[in-house]
Each structure stands twice: as structure tokens, then as C-alpha cells.
Amino acid sequence: MMRNILMLLFLLVSVETYSINSELEQLLLRLDSVLACSDKYVVDKEARIEELRKRKSSALKPEERLWLNKMFYDEFYVYNVDSAMVYVTDNISISRQLGRKEWEQEWLLNKVFLLGCPVLRS
């Protein structure tokens, strides 16, 4: 009886280990395919940033500038933290200028996130 229980336990552990290894293998293959396309992702991101820069060249109202800065922030926050910080700081200033305390608090949280995430800073 004890031997049957041990065999059943061994079988369950073996099946679970195989399942985990198979899932890990699939994740590694997906990671390889993403890394193979990384140059394309960089080119696409830089094109989006350039498009945003063109939009910024026109005179914008403070609220429009805030939303454009948000789009810049979304592009930069894992790509170039220093650039993301420029847009966060500008949006904090714009939020104060517009008297929008809730927006100011949101952008202060984004600033804390950028300052507190060592992975993004390296």
C-alpha cells in the first residue's frame, strides 16, 4: 500500500516537472523571438517619439501639453528614465499651474516610481 502511494506521488511529481519544463521552454522560445526583433522595436519606438516631437513643435495650451507629455512619458519610462523624468517634472508644473491637485498627485507618484525603481535607473 505504501509503495503504491509513493509510486503515485512520484508519478505526479514527474508529470508536474515535465509540465513546468515544457512551459519554461515555450517562454524561452518566445523571449528569443522578442529579442530577435529588438532592433525593430527600437526603430518603432524612436519613430513614435519623433512623431510626438513634431506635434510638440506647435503652440499648445497647457492641458494639451500635459497630455502630450503623458504620451512622451509612456514612450520613455522604460526606454530612457532621464527623459521620462523631464516630462514628469513638466506635468507636475502644468498640473500646479492649472490647479489640478489630482493630476499633480498622479504625476508625483510617477516621479516616485521613476526614482524608486533601480532596475530602470541602471
mmCIF file of N, CA and C in Angstrom:
data_model
loop_
_atom_site.group_PDB
_atom_site.id
_atom_site.type_symbol
_atom_site.label_atom_id
_atom_site.label_comp_id
_atom_site.label_asym_id
_atom_site.label_seq_id
_atom_site.Cartn_x
_atom_site.Cartn_y
_atom_site.Cartn_z
ATOM 1 N N MET A 1 0.819 -1.189 0.000
ATOM 2 C CA MET A 1 0.000 0.000 0.000
ATOM 3 C C MET A 1 0.871 1.264 0.000
ATOM 4 N N MET A 2 1.853 1.301 0.899
ATOM 5 C CA MET A 2 2.747 2.459 0.991
ATOM 6 C C MET A 2 3.534 2.621 -0.304
ATOM 7 N N ARG A 3 3.912 1.490 -0.886
ATOM 8 C CA ARG A 3 4.675 1.532 -2.135
ATOM 9 C C ARG A 3 3.832 2.141 -3.252
ATOM 10 N N ASN A 4 2.558 1.821 -3.314
ATOM 11 C CA ASN A 4 1.654 2.363 -4.336
ATOM 12 C C ASN A 4 1.489 3.871 -4.169
ATOM 13 N N ILE A 5 1.398 4.303 -2.922
ATOM 14 C CA ILE A 5 1.263 5.741 -2.660
ATOM 15 C C ILE A 5 2.525 6.475 -3.094
ATOM 16 N N LEU A 6 3.692 5.900 -2.786
ATOM 17 C CA LEU A 6 4.953 6.523 -3.201
ATOM 18 C C LEU A 6 5.080 6.566 -4.714
ATOM 19 N N MET A 7 4.673 5.516 -5.375
ATOM 20 C CA MET A 7 4.727 5.490 -6.855
ATOM 21 C C MET A 7 3.793 6.552 -7.444
ATOM 22 N N LEU A 8 2.598 6.667 -6.864
ATOM 23 C CA LEU A 8 1.646 7.666 -7.328
ATOM 24 C C LEU A 8 2.198 9.078 -7.105
ATOM 25 N N LEU A 9 2.780 9.312 -5.952
ATOM 26 C CA LEU A 9 3.387 10.607 -5.656
ATOM 27 C C LEU A 9 4.526 10.912 -6.629
ATOM 28 N N PHE A 10 5.379 9.923 -6.895
ATOM 29 C CA PHE A 10 6.484 10.084 -7.845
ATOM 30 C C PHE A 10 5.952 10.408 -9.241
ATOM 31 N N LEU A 11 4.899 9.740 -9.649
ATOM 32 C CA LEU A 11 4.297 9.976 -10.961
ATOM 33 C C LEU A 11 3.743 11.403 -11.056
ATOM 34 N N LEU A 12 3.058 11.846 -10.016
ATOM 35 C CA LEU A 12 2.511 13.204 -10.020
ATOM 36 C C LEU A 12 3.612 14.260 -10.087
ATOM 37 N N VAL A 13 4.686 14.059 -9.324
ATOM 38 C CA VAL A 13 5.801 14.998 -9.337
ATOM 39 C C VAL A 13 6.466 15.001 -10.709
ATOM 40 N N SER A 14 6.611 13.851 -11.309
ATOM 41 C CA SER A 14 7.235 13.756 -12.635
ATOM 42 C C SER A 14 6.409 14.480 -13.687
ATOM 43 N N VAL A 15 5.097 14.289 -13.659
ATOM 44 C CA VAL A 15 4.213 14.941 -14.627
ATOM 45 C C VAL A 15 4.255 16.457 -14.431
ATOM 46 N N GLU A 16 4.235 16.917 -13.174
ATOM 47 C CA GLU A 16 4.284 18.347 -12.876
ATOM 48 C C GLU A 16 5.605 18.951 -13.346
ATOM 49 N N THR A 17 6.702 18.252 -13.106
ATOM 50 C CA THR A 17 8.016 18.730 -13.537
ATOM 51 C C THR A 17 8.079 18.832 -15.057
ATOM 52 N N TYR A 18 7.535 17.846 -15.764
ATOM 53 C CA TYR A 18 7.516 17.874 -17.220
ATOM 54 C C TYR A 18 6.704 19.072 -17.710
ATOM 55 N N SER A 19 5.563 19.320 -17.069
ATOM 56 C CA SER A 19 4.703 20.431 -17.454
ATOM 57 C C SER A 19 5.416 21.769 -17.253
ATOM 58 N N ILE A 20 6.098 21.922 -16.127
ATOM 59 C CA ILE A 20 6.832 23.156 -15.846
ATOM 60 C C ILE A 20 7.957 23.345 -16.853
ATOM 61 N N ASN A 21 8.700 22.280 -17.154
ATOM 62 C CA ASN A 21 9.793 22.374 -18.125
ATOM 63 C C ASN A 21 9.272 22.736 -19.511
ATOM 64 N N SER A 22 8.139 22.166 -19.885
ATOM 65 C CA SER A 22 7.552 22.464 -21.186
ATOM 66 C C SER A 22 7.125 23.929 -21.258
ATOM 67 N N GLU A 23 6.506 24.418 -20.199
ATOM 68 C CA GLU A 23 6.082 25.819 -20.150
ATOM 69 C C GLU A 23 7.284 26.758 -20.183
ATOM 70 N N LEU A 24 8.326 26.408 -19.452
ATOM 71 C CA LEU A 24 9.546 27.210 -19.449
ATOM 72 C C LEU A 24 10.180 27.238 -20.836
ATOM 73 N N GLU A 25 10.187 26.114 -21.495
ATOM 74 C CA GLU A 25 10.741 26.042 -22.852
ATOM 75 C C GLU A 25 9.973 26.964 -23.798
ATOM 76 N N GLN A 26 8.648 26.982 -23.679
ATOM 77 C CA GLN A 26 7.832 27.863 -24.526
ATOM 78 C C GLN A 26 8.133 29.334 -24.232
ATOM 79 N N LEU A 27 8.288 29.673 -22.961
ATOM 80 C CA LEU A 27 8.606 31.050 -22.595
ATOM 81 C C LEU A 27 9.978 31.468 -23.125
ATOM 82 N N LEU A 28 10.941 30.564 -23.068
ATOM 83 C CA LEU A 28 12.271 30.875 -23.591
ATOM 84 C C LEU A 28 12.247 31.071 -25.100
ATOM 85 N N LEU A 29 11.465 30.273 -25.791
ATOM 86 C CA LEU A 29 11.334 30.446 -27.244
ATOM 87 C C LEU A 29 10.696 31.799 -27.574
ATOM 88 N N ARG A 30 9.703 32.182 -26.793
ATOM 89 C CA ARG A 30 9.051 33.475 -27.017
ATOM 90 C C ARG A 30 10.025 34.619 -26.741
ATOM 91 N N LEU A 31 10.801 34.485 -25.668
ATOM 92 C CA LEU A 31 11.800 35.502 -25.348
ATOM 93 C C LEU A 31 12.825 35.623 -26.472
ATOM 94 N N ASP A 32 13.271 34.499 -27.006
ATOM 95 C CA ASP A 32 14.212 34.531 -28.130
ATOM 96 C C ASP A 32 13.636 35.272 -29.324
ATOM 97 N N SER A 33 12.345 35.035 -29.610
ATOM 98 C CA SER A 33 11.744 35.710 -30.766
ATOM 99 C C SER A 33 11.610 37.212 -30.521
ATOM 100 N N VAL A 34 11.321 37.607 -29.277
ATOM 101 C CA VAL A 34 11.230 39.033 -28.953
ATOM 102 C C VAL A 34 12.602 39.682 -29.080
ATOM 103 N N LEU A 35 13.623 39.014 -28.555
ATOM 104 C CA LEU A 35 14.983 39.563 -28.641
ATOM 105 C C LEU A 35 15.455 39.668 -30.087
ATOM 106 N N ALA A 36 15.039 38.735 -30.918
ATOM 107 C CA ALA A 36 15.428 38.777 -32.327
ATOM 108 C C ALA A 36 14.853 40.004 -33.032
ATOM 109 N N CYS A 37 13.728 40.512 -32.521
ATOM 110 C CA CYS A 37 13.073 41.676 -33.133
ATOM 111 C C CYS A 37 13.371 42.971 -32.389
ATOM 112 N N SER A 38 14.296 42.957 -31.449
ATOM 113 C CA SER A 38 14.518 44.137 -30.602
ATOM 114 C C SER A 38 14.916 45.370 -31.412
ATOM 115 N N ASP A 39 15.693 45.196 -32.458
ATOM 116 C CA ASP A 39 16.073 46.354 -33.287
ATOM 117 C C ASP A 39 14.840 47.011 -33.907
ATOM 118 N N LYS A 40 13.900 46.198 -34.344
ATOM 119 C CA LYS A 40 12.660 46.724 -34.927
ATOM 120 C C LYS A 40 11.872 47.491 -33.872
ATOM 121 N N TYR A 41 11.820 46.966 -32.646
ATOM 122 C CA TYR A 41 11.098 47.651 -31.573
ATOM 123 C C TYR A 41 11.721 49.016 -31.292
ATOM 124 N N VAL A 42 13.031 49.095 -31.299
ATOM 125 C CA VAL A 42 13.721 50.360 -31.050
ATOM 126 C C VAL A 42 13.404 51.355 -32.170
ATOM 127 N N VAL A 43 13.457 50.906 -33.406
ATOM 128 C CA VAL A 43 13.155 51.779 -34.548
ATOM 129 C C VAL A 43 11.716 52.284 -34.456
ATOM 130 N N ASP A 44 10.781 51.375 -34.124
ATOM 131 C CA ASP A 44 9.370 51.770 -33.992
ATOM 132 C C ASP A 44 9.193 52.795 -32.872
ATOM 133 N N LYS A 45 9.828 52.563 -31.734
ATOM 134 C CA LYS A 45 9.717 53.479 -30.600
ATOM 135 C C LYS A 45 10.285 54.845 -30.969
ATOM 136 N N GLU A 46 11.439 54.868 -31.609
ATOM 137 C CA GLU A 46 12.038 56.144 -31.999
ATOM 138 C C GLU A 46 11.177 56.885 -33.015
ATOM 139 N N ALA A 47 10.490 56.156 -33.883
ATOM 140 C CA ALA A 47 9.580 56.791 -34.841
ATOM 141 C C ALA A 47 8.388 57.421 -34.112
ATOM 142 N N ARG A 48 7.858 56.718 -33.109
ATOM 143 C CA ARG A 48 6.749 57.286 -32.335
ATOM 144 C C ARG A 48 7.197 58.533 -31.573
ATOM 145 N N ILE A 49 8.387 58.494 -31.024
ATOM 146 C CA ILE A 49 8.923 59.652 -30.295
ATOM 147 C C ILE A 49 9.116 60.829 -31.244
ATOM 148 N N GLU A 50 9.628 60.577 -32.415
ATOM 149 C CA GLU A 50 9.824 61.641 -33.402
ATOM 150 C C GLU A 50 8.487 62.253 -33.803
ATOM 151 N N GLU A 51 7.467 61.430 -33.961
ATOM 152 C CA GLU A 51 6.131 61.931 -34.287
ATOM 153 C C GLU A 51 5.606 62.830 -33.166
ATOM 154 N N LEU A 52 5.840 62.429 -31.917
ATOM 155 C CA LEU A 52 5.428 63.261 -30.784
ATOM 156 C C LEU A 52 6.186 64.590 -30.776
ATOM 157 N N ARG A 53 7.456 64.549 -31.114
ATOM 158 C CA ARG A 53 8.251 65.794 -31.166
ATOM 159 C C ARG A 53 7.692 66.767 -32.201
ATOM 160 N N LYS A 54 7.247 66.228 -33.332
ATOM 161 C CA LYS A 54 6.649 67.081 -34.362
ATOM 162 C C LYS A 54 5.372 67.732 -33.849
ATOM 163 N N ARG A 55 4.577 66.966 -33.102
ATOM 164 C CA ARG A 55 3.340 67.508 -32.548
ATOM 165 C C ARG A 55 3.632 68.566 -31.489
ATOM 166 N N LYS A 56 4.735 68.416 -30.784
ATOM 167 C CA LYS A 56 5.080 69.353 -29.720
ATOM 168 C C LYS A 56 5.549 70.687 -30.282
ATOM 169 N N SER A 57 6.011 70.706 -31.512
ATOM 170 C CA SER A 57 6.561 71.932 -32.080
ATOM 171 C C SER A 57 5.510 73.022 -32.252
ATOM 172 N N SER A 58 4.233 72.641 -32.347
ATOM 173 C CA SER A 58 3.190 73.664 -32.468
ATOM 174 C C SER A 58 2.835 74.198 -31.085
ATOM 175 N N ALA A 59 2.312 75.409 -31.059
ATOM 176 C CA ALA A 59 1.932 76.038 -29.791
ATOM 177 C C ALA A 59 0.758 75.269 -29.192
ATOM 178 N N LEU A 60 0.925 74.860 -27.956
ATOM 179 C CA LEU A 60 -0.105 74.067 -27.302
ATOM 180 C C LEU A 60 -0.580 74.755 -26.034
ATOM 181 N N LYS A 61 -1.851 74.553 -25.719
ATOM 182 C CA LYS A 61 -2.388 75.004 -24.438
ATOM 183 C C LYS A 61 -1.791 74.114 -23.354
ATOM 184 N N PRO A 62 -1.768 74.596 -22.108
ATOM 185 C CA PRO A 62 -1.163 73.790 -21.040
ATOM 186 C C PRO A 62 -1.740 72.377 -20.919
ATOM 187 N N GLU A 63 -3.060 72.234 -21.017
ATOM 188 C CA GLU A 63 -3.664 70.915 -20.889
ATOM 189 C C GLU A 63 -3.262 69.995 -22.055
ATOM 190 N N GLU A 64 -3.176 70.567 -23.263
ATOM 191 C CA GLU A 64 -2.719 69.775 -24.417
ATOM 192 C C GLU A 64 -1.270 69.338 -24.221
ATOM 193 N N ARG A 65 -0.452 70.246 -23.695
ATOM 194 C CA ARG A 65 0.956 69.908 -23.427
ATOM 195 C C ARG A 65 1.058 68.794 -22.386
ATOM 196 N N LEU A 66 0.185 68.839 -21.383
ATOM 197 C CA LEU A 66 0.176 67.806 -20.356
ATOM 198 C C LEU A 66 -0.100 66.436 -20.974
ATOM 199 N N TRP A 67 -1.094 66.357 -21.848
ATOM 200 C CA TRP A 67 -1.428 65.063 -22.458
ATOM 201 C C TRP A 67 -0.340 64.607 -23.426
ATOM 202 N N LEU A 68 0.273 65.537 -24.119
ATOM 203 C CA LEU A 68 1.387 65.166 -24.998
ATOM 204 C C LEU A 68 2.572 64.675 -24.167
ATOM 205 N N ASN A 69 2.828 65.353 -23.045
ATOM 206 C CA ASN A 69 3.888 64.894 -22.136
ATOM 207 C C ASN A 69 3.604 63.487 -21.622
ATOM 208 N N LYS A 70 2.331 63.192 -21.378
ATOM 209 C CA LYS A 70 1.975 61.841 -20.926
ATOM 210 C C LYS A 70 2.348 60.810 -21.993
ATOM 211 N N MET A 71 2.102 61.143 -23.250
ATOM 212 C CA MET A 71 2.464 60.220 -24.327
ATOM 213 C C MET A 71 3.986 60.045 -24.395
ATOM 214 N N PHE A 72 4.727 61.142 -24.220
ATOM 215 C CA PHE A 72 6.187 61.038 -24.158
ATOM 216 C C PHE A 72 6.605 60.143 -22.989
ATOM 217 N N TYR A 73 6.001 60.390 -21.835
ATOM 218 C CA TYR A 73 6.323 59.588 -20.646
ATOM 219 C C TYR A 73 6.086 58.105 -20.926
ATOM 220 N N ASP A 74 4.949 57.780 -21.537
ATOM 221 C CA ASP A 74 4.639 56.380 -21.845
ATOM 222 C C ASP A 74 5.700 55.757 -22.748
ATOM 223 N N GLU A 75 6.237 56.539 -23.665
ATOM 224 C CA GLU A 75 7.273 56.020 -24.563
ATOM 225 C C GLU A 75 8.623 55.883 -23.857
ATOM 226 N N PHE A 76 8.911 56.799 -22.944
ATOM 227 C CA PHE A 76 10.252 56.863 -22.364
ATOM 228 C C PHE A 76 10.446 56.085 -21.056
ATOM 229 N N TYR A 77 9.390 55.789 -20.290
ATOM 230 C CA TYR A 77 9.624 55.368 -18.911
ATOM 231 C C TYR A 77 10.434 54.084 -18.754
ATOM 232 N N VAL A 78 10.448 53.198 -19.724
ATOM 233 C CA VAL A 78 11.359 52.049 -19.640
ATOM 234 C C VAL A 78 12.476 52.141 -20.678
ATOM 235 N N TYR A 79 12.475 53.179 -21.448
ATOM 236 C CA TYR A 79 13.436 53.345 -22.531
ATOM 237 C C TYR A 79 14.560 54.300 -22.130
ATOM 238 N N ASN A 80 14.175 55.419 -21.495
ATOM 239 C CA ASN A 80 15.150 56.414 -21.068
ATOM 240 C C ASN A 80 14.553 57.164 -19.882
ATOM 241 N N VAL A 81 14.928 56.751 -18.681
ATOM 242 C CA VAL A 81 14.329 57.286 -17.466
ATOM 243 C C VAL A 81 14.571 58.785 -17.323
ATOM 244 N N ASP A 82 15.751 59.252 -17.692
ATOM 245 C CA ASP A 82 16.046 60.677 -17.567
ATOM 246 C C ASP A 82 15.096 61.512 -18.422
ATOM 247 N N SER A 83 14.815 61.041 -19.627
ATOM 248 C CA SER A 83 13.864 61.760 -20.482
ATOM 249 C C SER A 83 12.457 61.692 -19.901
ATOM 250 N N ALA A 84 12.081 60.542 -19.393
ATOM 251 C CA ALA A 84 10.761 60.403 -18.774
ATOM 252 C C ALA A 84 10.613 61.384 -17.622
ATOM 253 N N MET A 85 11.685 61.568 -16.852
ATOM 254 C CA MET A 85 11.650 62.473 -15.700
ATOM 255 C C MET A 85 11.398 63.918 -16.138
ATOM 256 N N VAL A 86 11.928 64.319 -17.289
ATOM 257 C CA VAL A 86 11.694 65.674 -17.813
ATOM 258 C C VAL A 86 10.198 65.909 -18.004
ATOM 259 N N TYR A 87 9.509 64.928 -18.578
ATOM 260 C CA TYR A 87 8.076 65.077 -18.848
ATOM 261 C C TYR A 87 7.251 64.992 -17.569
ATOM 262 N N VAL A 88 7.678 64.186 -16.622
ATOM 263 C CA VAL A 88 7.006 64.116 -15.325
ATOM 264 C C VAL A 88 7.101 65.467 -14.621
ATOM 265 N N THR A 89 8.296 66.021 -14.587
ATOM 266 C CA THR A 89 8.514 67.308 -13.917
ATOM 267 C C THR A 89 7.689 68.409 -14.582
ATOM 268 N N ASP A 90 7.654 68.419 -15.911
ATOM 269 C CA ASP A 90 6.854 69.418 -16.623
ATOM 270 C C ASP A 90 5.371 69.239 -16.294
ATOM 271 N N ASN A 91 4.902 67.997 -16.221
ATOM 272 C CA ASN A 91 3.485 67.768 -15.927
ATOM 273 C C ASN A 91 3.123 68.128 -14.492
ATOM 274 N N ILE A 92 4.054 67.974 -13.575
ATOM 275 C CA ILE A 92 3.806 68.433 -12.202
ATOM 276 C C ILE A 92 3.603 69.946 -12.211
ATOM 277 N N SER A 93 4.460 70.642 -12.942
ATOM 278 C CA SER A 93 4.362 72.093 -13.048
ATOM 279 C C SER A 93 3.051 72.518 -13.717
ATOM 280 N N ILE A 94 2.695 71.866 -14.802
ATOM 281 C CA ILE A 94 1.453 72.197 -15.522
ATOM 282 C C ILE A 94 0.244 71.942 -14.624
ATOM 283 N N SER A 95 0.256 70.828 -13.906
ATOM 284 C CA SER A 95 -0.865 70.493 -13.017
ATOM 285 C C SER A 95 -1.039 71.549 -11.945
ATOM 286 N N ARG A 96 0.067 72.024 -11.401
ATOM 287 C CA ARG A 96 0.007 73.096 -10.397
ATOM 288 C C ARG A 96 -0.540 74.374 -11.022
ATOM 289 N N GLN A 97 -0.056 74.683 -12.227
ATOM 290 C CA GLN A 97 -0.495 75.889 -12.936
ATOM 291 C C GLN A 97 -2.002 75.845 -13.181
ATOM 292 N N LEU A 98 -2.524 74.665 -13.510
ATOM 293 C CA LEU A 98 -3.956 74.529 -13.790
ATOM 294 C C LEU A 98 -4.787 74.343 -12.519
ATOM 295 N N GLY A 99 -4.096 74.199 -11.383
ATOM 296 C CA GLY A 99 -4.807 73.989 -10.126
ATOM 297 C C GLY A 99 -5.458 72.624 -10.014
ATOM 298 N N ARG A 100 -4.910 71.630 -10.707
ATOM 299 C CA ARG A 100 -5.470 70.267 -10.703
ATOM 300 C C ARG A 100 -4.669 69.396 -9.742
ATOM 301 N N LYS A 101 -5.078 69.413 -8.486
ATOM 302 C CA LYS A 101 -4.368 68.690 -7.429
ATOM 303 C C LYS A 101 -4.288 67.185 -7.713
ATOM 304 N N GLU A 102 -5.359 66.597 -8.237
ATOM 305 C CA GLU A 102 -5.361 65.152 -8.502
ATOM 306 C C GLU A 102 -4.353 64.781 -9.590
ATOM 307 N N TRP A 103 -4.211 65.634 -10.593
ATOM 308 C CA TRP A 103 -3.211 65.379 -11.634
ATOM 309 C C TRP A 103 -1.806 65.526 -11.056
ATOM 310 N N GLU A 104 -1.632 66.569 -10.243
ATOM 311 C CA GLU A 104 -0.326 66.785 -9.615
ATOM 312 C C GLU A 104 0.073 65.557 -8.788
ATOM 313 N N GLN A 105 -0.864 65.029 -8.010
ATOM 314 C CA GLN A 105 -0.574 63.854 -7.190
ATOM 315 C C GLN A 105 -0.224 62.635 -8.049
ATOM 316 N N GLU A 106 -0.943 62.475 -9.148
ATOM 317 C CA GLU A 106 -0.649 61.357 -10.056
ATOM 318 C C GLU A 106 0.772 61.462 -10.613
ATOM 319 N N TRP A 107 1.160 62.679 -11.008
ATOM 320 C CA TRP A 107 2.495 62.859 -11.577
ATOM 321 C C TRP A 107 3.583 62.781 -10.515
ATOM 322 N N LEU A 108 3.264 63.176 -9.298
ATOM 323 C CA LEU A 108 4.223 62.985 -8.203
ATOM 324 C C LEU A 108 4.443 61.491 -7.947
ATOM 325 N N LEU A 109 3.388 60.701 -8.052
ATOM 326 C CA LEU A 109 3.532 59.241 -7.911
ATOM 327 C C LEU A 109 4.384 58.655 -9.035
ATOM 328 N N ASN A 110 4.194 59.167 -10.252
ATOM 329 C CA ASN A 110 5.036 58.711 -11.369
ATOM 330 C C ASN A 110 6.501 59.051 -11.114
ATOM 331 N N LYS A 111 6.740 60.214 -10.533
ATOM 332 C CA LYS A 111 8.115 60.623 -10.216
ATOM 333 C C LYS A 111 8.716 59.689 -9.168
ATOM 334 N N VAL A 112 7.944 59.390 -8.138
ATOM 335 C CA VAL A 112 8.408 58.460 -7.105
ATOM 336 C C VAL A 112 8.719 57.100 -7.722
ATOM 337 N N PHE A 113 7.859 56.652 -8.622
ATOM 338 C CA PHE A 113 8.085 55.373 -9.296
ATOM 339 C C PHE A 113 9.419 55.381 -10.046
ATOM 340 N N LEU A 114 9.668 56.442 -10.795
ATOM 341 C CA LEU A 114 10.921 56.519 -11.551
ATOM 342 C C LEU A 114 12.138 56.571 -10.635
ATOM 343 N N LEU A 115 12.016 57.323 -9.547
ATOM 344 C CA LEU A 115 13.148 57.447 -8.615
ATOM 345 C C LEU A 115 13.370 56.173 -7.811
ATOM 346 N N GLY A 116 12.293 55.429 -7.579
ATOM 347 C CA GLY A 116 12.392 54.267 -6.693
ATOM 348 C C GLY A 116 12.624 52.950 -7.366
ATOM 349 N N CYS A 117 12.750 52.942 -8.664
ATOM 350 C CA CYS A 117 12.914 51.677 -9.369
ATOM 351 C C CYS A 117 14.351 51.563 -9.882
ATOM 352 N N PRO A 118 15.220 50.884 -9.123
ATOM 353 C CA PRO A 118 16.632 50.808 -9.520
ATOM 354 C C PRO A 118 16.859 50.091 -10.841
ATOM 355 N N VAL A 119 15.962 49.206 -11.215
ATOM 356 C CA VAL A 119 16.111 48.494 -12.500
ATOM 357 C C VAL A 119 16.051 49.476 -13.652
ATOM 358 N N LEU A 120 15.158 50.458 -13.552
ATOM 359 C CA LEU A 120 15.034 51.455 -14.615
ATOM 360 C C LEU A 120 16.170 52.456 -14.606
ATOM 361 N N ARG A 121 16.786 52.677 -13.454
ATOM 362 C CA ARG A 121 17.843 53.677 -13.338
ATOM 363 C C ARG A 121 19.202 53.166 -13.863
ATOM 364 N N SER A 122 19.368 51.868 -13.975
ATOM 365 C CA SER A 122 20.698 51.366 -14.375
ATOM 366 C C SER A 122 20.894 51.314 -15.855
#
